[in-house]
C-alpha positions as CSV (number, residue, x, y, z in Angstrom):
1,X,11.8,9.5,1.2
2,X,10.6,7.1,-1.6
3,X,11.0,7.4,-5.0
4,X,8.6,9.7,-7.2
5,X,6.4,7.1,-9.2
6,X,3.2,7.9,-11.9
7,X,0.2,8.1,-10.9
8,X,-1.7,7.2,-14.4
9,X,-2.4,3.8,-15.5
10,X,0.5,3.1,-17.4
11,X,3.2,3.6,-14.0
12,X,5.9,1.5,-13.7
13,X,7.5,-0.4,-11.2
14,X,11.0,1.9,-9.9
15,X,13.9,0.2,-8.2
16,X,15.1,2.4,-5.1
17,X,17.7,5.0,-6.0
18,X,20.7,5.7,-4.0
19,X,19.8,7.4,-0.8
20,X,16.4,5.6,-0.8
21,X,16.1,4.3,2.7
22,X,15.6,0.2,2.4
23,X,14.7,-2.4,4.6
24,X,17.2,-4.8,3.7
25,X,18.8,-5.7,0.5
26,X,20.2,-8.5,-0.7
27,X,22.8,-9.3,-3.2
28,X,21.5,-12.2,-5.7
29,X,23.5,-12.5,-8.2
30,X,24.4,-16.0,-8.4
31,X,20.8,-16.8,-8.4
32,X,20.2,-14.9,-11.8
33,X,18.9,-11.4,-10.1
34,X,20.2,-7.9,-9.8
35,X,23.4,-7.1,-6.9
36,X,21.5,-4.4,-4.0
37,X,17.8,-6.3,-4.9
38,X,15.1,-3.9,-3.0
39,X,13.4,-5.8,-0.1
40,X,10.6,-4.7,2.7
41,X,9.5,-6.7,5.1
42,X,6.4,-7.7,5.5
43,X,4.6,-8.5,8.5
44,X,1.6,-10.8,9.0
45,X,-0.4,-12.7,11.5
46,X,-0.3,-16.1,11.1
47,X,-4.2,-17.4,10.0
48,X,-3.9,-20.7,12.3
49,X,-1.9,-19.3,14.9
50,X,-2.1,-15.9,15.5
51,X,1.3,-15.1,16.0
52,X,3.1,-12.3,14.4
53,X,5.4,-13.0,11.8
54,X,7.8,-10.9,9.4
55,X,9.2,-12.1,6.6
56,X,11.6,-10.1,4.1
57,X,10.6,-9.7,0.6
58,X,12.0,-7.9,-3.2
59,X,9.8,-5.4,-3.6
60,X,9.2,-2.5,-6.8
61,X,6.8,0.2,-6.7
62,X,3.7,1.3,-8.6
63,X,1.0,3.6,-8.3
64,X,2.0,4.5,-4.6
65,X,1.9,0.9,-3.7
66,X,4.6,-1.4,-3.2
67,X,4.6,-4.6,-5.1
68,X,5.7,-8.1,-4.0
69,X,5.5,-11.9,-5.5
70,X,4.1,-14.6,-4.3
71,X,6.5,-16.8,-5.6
72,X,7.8,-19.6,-3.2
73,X,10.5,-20.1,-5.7
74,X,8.0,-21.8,-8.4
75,X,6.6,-24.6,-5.5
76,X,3.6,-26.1,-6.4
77,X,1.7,-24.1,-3.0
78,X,1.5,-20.2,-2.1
79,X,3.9,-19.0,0.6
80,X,2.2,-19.2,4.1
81,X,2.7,-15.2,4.2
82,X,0.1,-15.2,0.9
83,X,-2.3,-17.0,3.0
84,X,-2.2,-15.3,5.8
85,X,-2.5,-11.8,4.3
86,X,-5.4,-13.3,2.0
87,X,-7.2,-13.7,5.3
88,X,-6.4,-10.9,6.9
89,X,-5.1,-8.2,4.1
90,X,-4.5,-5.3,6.9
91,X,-0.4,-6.0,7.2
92,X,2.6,-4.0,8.6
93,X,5.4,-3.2,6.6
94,X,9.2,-1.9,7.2
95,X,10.8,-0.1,3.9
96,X,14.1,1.3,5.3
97,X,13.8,3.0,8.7
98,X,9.6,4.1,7.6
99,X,7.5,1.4,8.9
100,X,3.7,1.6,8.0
101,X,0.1,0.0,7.7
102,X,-0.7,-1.2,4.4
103,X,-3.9,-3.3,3.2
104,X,-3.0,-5.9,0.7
105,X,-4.8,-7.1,-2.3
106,X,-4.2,-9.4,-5.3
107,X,-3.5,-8.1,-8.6
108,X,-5.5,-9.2,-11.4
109,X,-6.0,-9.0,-15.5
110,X,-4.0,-6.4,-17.4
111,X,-3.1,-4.6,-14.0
112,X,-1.4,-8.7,-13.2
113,X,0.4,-8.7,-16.3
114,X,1.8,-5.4,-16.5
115,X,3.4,-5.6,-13.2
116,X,4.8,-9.2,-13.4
117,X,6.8,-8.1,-16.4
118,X,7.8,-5.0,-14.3
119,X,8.8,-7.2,-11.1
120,X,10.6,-10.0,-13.8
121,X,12.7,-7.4,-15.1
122,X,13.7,-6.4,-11.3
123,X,14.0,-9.8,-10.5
124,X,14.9,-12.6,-13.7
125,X,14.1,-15.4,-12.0
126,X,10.5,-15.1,-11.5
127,X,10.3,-15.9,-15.1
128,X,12.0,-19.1,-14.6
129,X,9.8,-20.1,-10.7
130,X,6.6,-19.5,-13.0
131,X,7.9,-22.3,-15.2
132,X,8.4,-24.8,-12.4
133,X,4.7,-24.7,-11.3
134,X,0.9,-25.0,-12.8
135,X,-0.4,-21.8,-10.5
136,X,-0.1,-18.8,-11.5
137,X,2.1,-17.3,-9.2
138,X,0.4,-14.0,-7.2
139,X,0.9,-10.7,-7.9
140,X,0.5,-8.7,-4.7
141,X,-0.1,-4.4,-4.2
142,X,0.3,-3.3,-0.2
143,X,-1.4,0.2,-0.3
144,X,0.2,1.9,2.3
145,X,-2.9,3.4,4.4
């Protein structure tokens, strides 16, 4: 069961509430984020080599979609997961026990900005990665399909 989330423009991200079924979650505290951070994992095929590979991932939702950052932790380069869903957006991921299909896409504009705020206040330290780099660090929406 996930959580019940707006359908209108405006939606916000939601953290998982108690009983919401998670992939994993980790406790982050020390790093500046939230105890029980909501994480999915997200699973790709590697654009040079083909093979499969899953990485785990904070996550919020919006819209019906789940969101994720592209952060690397404010490195000067995307994640190798960002590329590799860039070329091939069609992805797998795990929330909890329901694993699903989802088709990934970047955010962009208004839509971009609304939910980096959203995933900054989940997760502080995105404010502070976005200060360590010249990119502008990906905002990514997996529509389930």
């Amino acid at each position: 069961m996930r959580n019940p989330r707006s359908r209108t423009g405006s939606a916000t991200i939601s953290r998982s509430t108690p009983g919401t079924p998670r992939a994993r979650a980790c406790s982050t505290p020390a790093s500046g984020g939230r105890e029980d951070t909501p994480t999915l994992l997200l699973t790709t095929r590697g654009r040079r080599t083909g093979r499969i590979l899953t990485m785990p991932l904070i996550y919020g939702e919006a819209d019906g979609a789940y969101v994720v950052i592209a952060s690397k932790g404010g490195a000067p380069t995307h994640p190798g997961w960002f590329h590799n869903l860039t070329a091939e957006p069609e992805v797998r991921i795990q929330v909890g026990a329901e694993k699903m299909t989802a088709v990934a896409r970047v955010a962009d504009g208004e839509e971009r900005e609304r939910l980096w705020s959203q995933m900054a206040e989940l997760y502080p330290p995105y404010l502070k990665y976005q200060t360590r780099t010249d990119r502008l660090i990906p905002v990514v929406v997996l529509d389930p399909s």
